[in-house]
Structures are given as C-alpha cells and as structure tokens.
Short mmCIF file of C-alpha atoms in Angstrom, two decimals:
data_model
loop_
_atom_site.label_atom_id
_atom_site.label_comp_id
_atom_site.label_asym_id
_atom_site.label_seq_id
_atom_site.Cartn_x
_atom_site.Cartn_y
_atom_site.Cartn_z
CA MET O 1 178.39 -19.77 -30.01
CA GLU O 2 174.91 -20.65 -28.83
CA ILE O 3 172.43 -20.42 -31.74
CA VAL O 4 169.31 -21.19 -29.76
CA GLU O 5 169.05 -22.65 -26.28
CA GLY O 6 170.53 -26.13 -26.41
CA ILE O 7 172.20 -25.79 -29.83
CA HIS O 8 175.80 -24.61 -30.15
CA GLN O 9 178.16 -24.17 -33.06
CA VAL O 10 181.94 -24.57 -32.69
CA GLU O 11 183.33 -21.75 -34.82
CA GLY O 12 186.58 -21.61 -36.78
CA ILE O 13 186.38 -25.10 -38.31
CA ILE O 14 185.99 -25.96 -42.00
CA GLY O 15 182.68 -27.76 -42.07
CA ASN O 16 180.23 -26.60 -39.43
CA VAL O 17 180.23 -28.55 -36.16
CA PHE O 18 177.18 -28.42 -33.90
CA ILE O 19 176.64 -29.56 -30.32
CA VAL O 20 173.15 -30.40 -29.12
CA GLY O 21 172.25 -30.77 -25.48
CA ASP O 22 169.18 -32.75 -24.36
CA GLN O 23 168.13 -35.12 -21.59
CA ASP O 24 170.33 -37.88 -23.07
CA GLY O 25 173.52 -35.77 -22.80
CA LEU O 26 175.44 -34.13 -25.66
CA THR O 27 175.24 -35.00 -29.35
CA ILE O 28 177.85 -33.76 -31.82
CA VAL O 29 176.50 -33.20 -35.33
CA ASP O 30 179.42 -33.46 -37.79
CA THR O 31 183.05 -33.12 -36.85
CA GLY O 32 184.71 -30.90 -39.43
CA MET O 33 188.09 -31.55 -40.97
CA PRO O 34 190.77 -33.79 -39.36
CA ARG O 35 192.73 -32.51 -36.32
CA ASN O 36 189.85 -30.56 -34.78
CA ALA O 37 188.91 -32.94 -31.99
CA GLU O 38 190.63 -31.00 -29.22
CA LYS O 39 189.10 -27.73 -30.40
CA ILE O 40 185.65 -29.29 -30.20
CA LEU O 41 186.33 -30.76 -26.74
CA ASP O 42 187.64 -27.42 -25.50
CA TYR O 43 184.32 -25.87 -26.47
CA ILE O 44 182.47 -28.66 -24.63
CA ARG O 45 184.52 -27.92 -21.50
CA LYS O 46 183.61 -24.23 -21.79
CA MET O 47 179.98 -25.41 -21.72
CA ASN O 48 180.80 -26.92 -18.30
CA HIS O 49 180.59 -30.45 -19.67
CA LYS O 50 183.10 -33.28 -19.79
CA PRO O 51 184.09 -35.17 -22.98
CA SER O 52 182.34 -38.23 -21.46
CA ASP O 53 179.04 -36.32 -21.56
CA VAL O 54 179.03 -36.79 -25.32
CA SER O 55 176.74 -39.79 -26.02
CA THR O 56 176.57 -39.73 -29.82
CA ILE O 57 178.44 -38.33 -32.80
CA VAL O 58 176.08 -38.03 -35.77
CA LEU O 59 177.52 -37.60 -39.26
CA THR O 60 175.24 -36.02 -41.86
CA HIS O 61 177.32 -37.62 -44.66
CA CYS O 62 180.67 -39.16 -45.46
CA HIS O 63 182.73 -36.24 -46.87
CA VAL O 64 186.04 -35.42 -45.22
CA ASP O 65 184.97 -31.95 -44.03
CA HIS O 66 182.20 -33.58 -41.97
CA VAL O 67 183.77 -36.84 -40.74
CA GLY O 68 187.39 -35.70 -40.46
CA SER O 69 187.59 -35.66 -36.65
CA ALA O 70 185.12 -38.42 -35.97
CA HIS O 71 187.72 -41.11 -35.29
CA ASP O 72 189.61 -39.04 -32.73
CA LEU O 73 186.41 -37.80 -31.07
CA LYS O 74 185.16 -41.35 -30.70
CA GLU O 75 188.46 -42.38 -29.09
CA LEU O 76 188.44 -39.44 -26.69
CA THR O 77 184.77 -39.45 -25.68
CA LYS O 78 183.82 -43.14 -26.08
CA ALA O 79 180.66 -41.89 -27.80
CA LYS O 80 178.80 -43.91 -30.38
CA VAL O 81 179.07 -42.87 -34.02
CA ALA O 82 175.88 -42.81 -36.09
CA VAL O 83 175.58 -42.37 -39.85
CA HIS O 84 173.01 -43.33 -42.49
CA GLU O 85 173.29 -46.98 -43.57
CA MET O 86 174.08 -45.95 -47.17
CA ASP O 87 177.14 -43.94 -46.12
CA ALA O 88 178.35 -46.28 -43.37
CA ASP O 89 180.85 -48.24 -45.47
CA PHE O 90 182.39 -45.03 -46.83
CA VAL O 91 182.94 -43.72 -43.24
CA ALA O 92 184.41 -47.06 -42.20
CA GLY O 93 186.83 -47.08 -45.12
CA LYS O 94 185.34 -50.25 -46.61
CA LYS O 95 184.25 -48.45 -49.80
CA VAL O 96 185.43 -45.39 -51.68
CA LEU O 97 182.88 -42.86 -52.82
CA PRO O 98 183.04 -42.42 -56.64
CA VAL O 99 185.09 -39.33 -57.45
CA HIS O 100 183.67 -36.33 -59.25
CA LYS O 101 184.73 -35.60 -62.78
CA GLY O 102 186.53 -32.55 -64.17
CA VAL O 103 187.86 -29.68 -62.06
CA ALA O 104 185.59 -30.57 -59.14
CA GLY O 105 187.05 -34.09 -59.08
CA LEU O 106 190.59 -32.78 -59.08
CA ALA O 107 189.76 -30.46 -56.19
CA VAL O 108 188.12 -33.24 -54.16
CA ARG O 109 190.99 -35.65 -54.74
CA ALA O 110 193.60 -33.05 -53.77
CA PHE O 111 191.65 -31.94 -50.71
CA SER O 112 190.98 -35.50 -49.53
CA GLY O 113 194.53 -36.56 -50.16
CA LEU O 114 195.97 -33.77 -48.02
CA MET O 115 193.45 -34.22 -45.22
CA LYS O 116 192.49 -37.87 -45.42
CA PRO O 117 190.27 -38.85 -42.48
CA LYS O 118 190.96 -41.86 -40.33
CA PRO O 119 188.28 -44.51 -40.94
CA VAL O 120 185.83 -44.93 -38.08
CA GLN O 121 183.46 -47.85 -37.64
CA PRO O 122 179.90 -46.58 -37.11
CA ASP O 123 178.06 -48.03 -34.14
CA THR O 124 174.64 -47.20 -35.51
CA ALA O 125 173.39 -47.36 -39.12
CA LEU O 126 170.58 -44.86 -39.36
CA LYS O 127 167.53 -44.86 -41.56
CA GLU O 128 164.46 -42.67 -42.17
CA ASN O 129 162.58 -41.62 -38.98
CA ASP O 130 165.18 -43.03 -36.60
CA ARG O 131 165.84 -40.91 -33.51
CA VAL O 132 169.08 -39.81 -31.93
CA GLY O 133 167.93 -38.35 -28.64
CA GLU O 134 165.39 -35.71 -29.70
CA LEU O 135 166.72 -35.52 -33.26
CA VAL O 136 164.64 -37.17 -36.02
CA VAL O 137 166.50 -38.56 -39.04
CA VAL O 138 165.31 -37.41 -42.49
CA HIS O 139 167.02 -39.18 -45.39
CA THR O 140 168.01 -36.45 -47.90
CA PRO O 141 170.22 -38.18 -50.51
CA GLY O 142 171.86 -36.59 -53.51
CA HIS O 143 174.95 -34.93 -52.15
CA THR O 144 175.97 -38.45 -51.12
CA PRO O 145 173.82 -41.63 -51.13
CA GLY O 146 173.38 -41.53 -47.37
CA SER O 147 173.10 -37.79 -46.70
CA ILE O 148 170.72 -37.03 -43.85
CA SER O 149 169.05 -34.05 -42.23
CA LEU O 150 168.15 -33.96 -38.56
CA LEU O 151 164.93 -32.35 -37.33
CA PHE O 152 164.86 -31.00 -33.76
CA PRO O 153 161.12 -30.38 -33.31
CA ALA O 154 161.36 -28.90 -29.80
CA LYS O 155 163.74 -26.17 -31.07
CA ARG O 156 162.12 -25.86 -34.55
CA ALA O 157 165.58 -26.41 -36.03
CA LEU O 158 166.81 -28.54 -38.96
CA PHE O 159 170.40 -29.64 -39.53
CA VAL O 160 170.83 -30.26 -43.25
CA GLY O 161 174.49 -31.06 -43.76
CA ASP O 162 175.27 -30.21 -47.38
CA ALA O 163 171.76 -30.91 -48.67
CA ILE O 164 171.34 -27.12 -48.76
CA ARG O 165 174.08 -24.51 -48.92
CA VAL O 166 173.73 -21.09 -47.32
CA GLU O 167 175.66 -18.19 -48.84
CA ASP O 168 175.32 -14.59 -47.64
CA ASP O 169 172.21 -15.43 -45.67
CA LYS O 170 170.54 -16.88 -48.77
CA ILE O 171 169.77 -20.41 -49.88
CA ALA O 172 172.05 -21.50 -52.70
CA GLY O 173 170.75 -25.04 -53.06
CA PRO O 174 172.87 -28.16 -53.31
CA SER O 175 176.18 -27.97 -55.14
CA GLU O 176 175.87 -29.65 -58.54
CA GLN O 177 179.60 -30.20 -58.98
CA TYR O 178 180.03 -31.89 -55.60
CA SER O 179 176.81 -33.94 -55.53
CA PHE O 180 176.83 -37.50 -56.76
CA ASN O 181 173.24 -37.09 -58.07
CA ILE O 182 171.91 -33.56 -58.47
CA LYS O 183 168.41 -34.75 -59.41
CA LEU O 184 168.14 -36.63 -56.13
CA ALA O 185 169.68 -33.66 -54.33
CA MET O 186 166.94 -31.33 -55.64
CA GLU O 187 164.28 -33.86 -54.69
CA SER O 188 165.69 -33.80 -51.19
CA VAL O 189 165.35 -30.01 -51.10
CA GLU O 190 161.69 -30.48 -52.04
CA LYS O 191 161.36 -32.97 -49.19
CA ILE O 192 162.96 -30.53 -46.76
CA ALA O 193 160.52 -27.81 -47.91
CA GLN O 194 157.64 -29.92 -46.61
CA LEU O 195 159.00 -29.84 -43.05
CA ASP O 196 158.23 -27.16 -40.50
CA PHE O 197 161.21 -25.40 -38.92
CA ASP O 198 162.37 -21.89 -38.07
CA VAL O 199 166.15 -22.32 -38.08
CA LEU O 200 168.15 -24.06 -40.85
CA LEU O 201 171.66 -25.19 -39.91
CA SER O 202 173.80 -26.01 -42.94
CA GLY O 203 177.15 -27.71 -43.13
CA HIS O 204 178.58 -24.47 -44.51
CA GLY O 205 177.53 -20.89 -43.95
CA SER O 206 175.66 -19.15 -41.16
CA PRO O 207 172.40 -20.27 -39.55
CA LEU O 208 169.38 -19.24 -41.62
CA ARG O 209 166.49 -17.74 -39.63
CA PRO O 210 163.73 -16.86 -39.08
CA ASP O 211 161.05 -18.64 -41.18
CA ALA O 212 163.66 -20.95 -42.70
CA SER O 213 161.19 -23.52 -44.10
CA SER O 214 159.30 -20.73 -45.89
CA ARG O 215 162.57 -19.54 -47.38
CA VAL O 216 163.29 -23.03 -48.71
CA ARG O 217 159.92 -23.04 -50.42
CA GLU O 218 160.58 -19.59 -51.87
CA PHE O 219 163.92 -20.89 -53.22
CA LEU O 220 162.13 -23.74 -55.00
CA VAL O 221 159.69 -21.30 -56.55
CA SER O 222 162.58 -19.24 -57.92
CA VAL O 223 164.25 -22.39 -59.32
CA GLU O 224 161.04 -23.36 -61.10
CA GLN O 225 160.58 -19.82 -62.48
CA LYS O 226 164.15 -19.89 -63.84
CA ARG O 227 163.54 -23.29 -65.42
CA LYS O 228 160.43 -22.02 -67.23
CA TYR O 229 162.28 -18.88 -68.36
CA ASP O 230 165.15 -20.95 -69.71
CA GLU O 231 162.69 -23.07 -71.69
CA ILE O 232 161.31 -20.09 -73.59
CA THR O 233 164.56 -18.23 -74.25
#
C-alpha cells in the first residue's frame, strides 16, 4: 500500500518492509523474515518498476525479522546493502549478537533457529548523518548497538525500525525484553522526539500519523509521570 506519495509498505510480511522512491531509484527499508524476496519484488513490479531499479537495501538493524530476505534481494536486484557500522558484522555473520536472557532469550533463539537468515556482506557501513538518497541516517541505538532511524525530510516521515513500537495506533516504546540496552533505547526515543516529522513508520505495527513527533513527546511525558508516581508509591 502507498502510505504517502513515494513511500510504500509491502503488507503481509513479519517485520514491516518499506519501499521508497526518489530521484536515485528505489530504496528498500528492511526486508522482513527469510523467504520474502519474491513477494517484495512482485510488489515492485506492480509499481511498474523492475528489480534492477532498486539501488539500495537499508537495514535498520540486524535482527532476523528485518534482515531475513536481504541476501536474496541483493542477489536478485544487485542493489547495495547498507547498515550501521555497529551492526555490520552481525549482518555479515562475522559476529553473533549476545542472546537475551530468560523467556525472551528462549523465544529469540527458537525464532532465529527456525528462520536463520543467510549472512549478507554490507556494501556500506553507515554512521550518523549519512545519506541514502534523500534519507538521513539517525543513529538510535539500544534495541541493537547499530539500530538506526531514517528521516525523509521531503515527506516529513521517519522510519524507526524497532526503536519505537506502535500498538493499536499508540506508541508503546522500545521493547525492554528484546533490547540489548533499554537505557540507551529510551535515550534514542528522546533523540527521536527532537526531530520534526508527521508520519512515524515502525518495524512493527501500522503507520502513526498525523503529528507523530508530537505524539512521541507526549509518550515521553507519560513515561516520566509514571516514573514519578512509582517513586512516591
């Protein structure tokens, strides 16, 4: 579906997949779970584009539900893969991200074991303020070390990966049980709140609009109010 002009979402995939069109061609933002490459390419064909029109595949972070189809898409489109420098070795299979503890860890290990992604060598190691076409990289660590958001100023849109979850058209914040550092993750939400955007596009859940940046700030106010309440009770 087209969210705003020039930004599409491929529906029916675990882990949201977005396609951005600009003067440099098409950019895929995240690739969902493994075995979804053809579904993504079918959508691109319905947009009256060819797989070769994809210039870049940007990964917001290294988890399987975001990088799962990156290897196959790179093979089929010959596009370059870009990921933050701190997640690059995890995507390439050179390092293994530390597993979560407890029930969350068991779930992640089982999920990743069943749907293990093929390693893919990134072509570009991103850092703060780099650009991918018209997208501006914002380093938002916490969910993983190299989690990024992507600001699209011309469309007043922000792709946040899993830095912010959206549930029932409401901001739920980062997931504590699946984040490697929840303190960093909350600091990244504060960083996101300082940006100006109208549409928030999360790795899970529906697009959040309008006035999305204001809603992030309202979420942070509610978190602080709860913290103060918990201190006195």
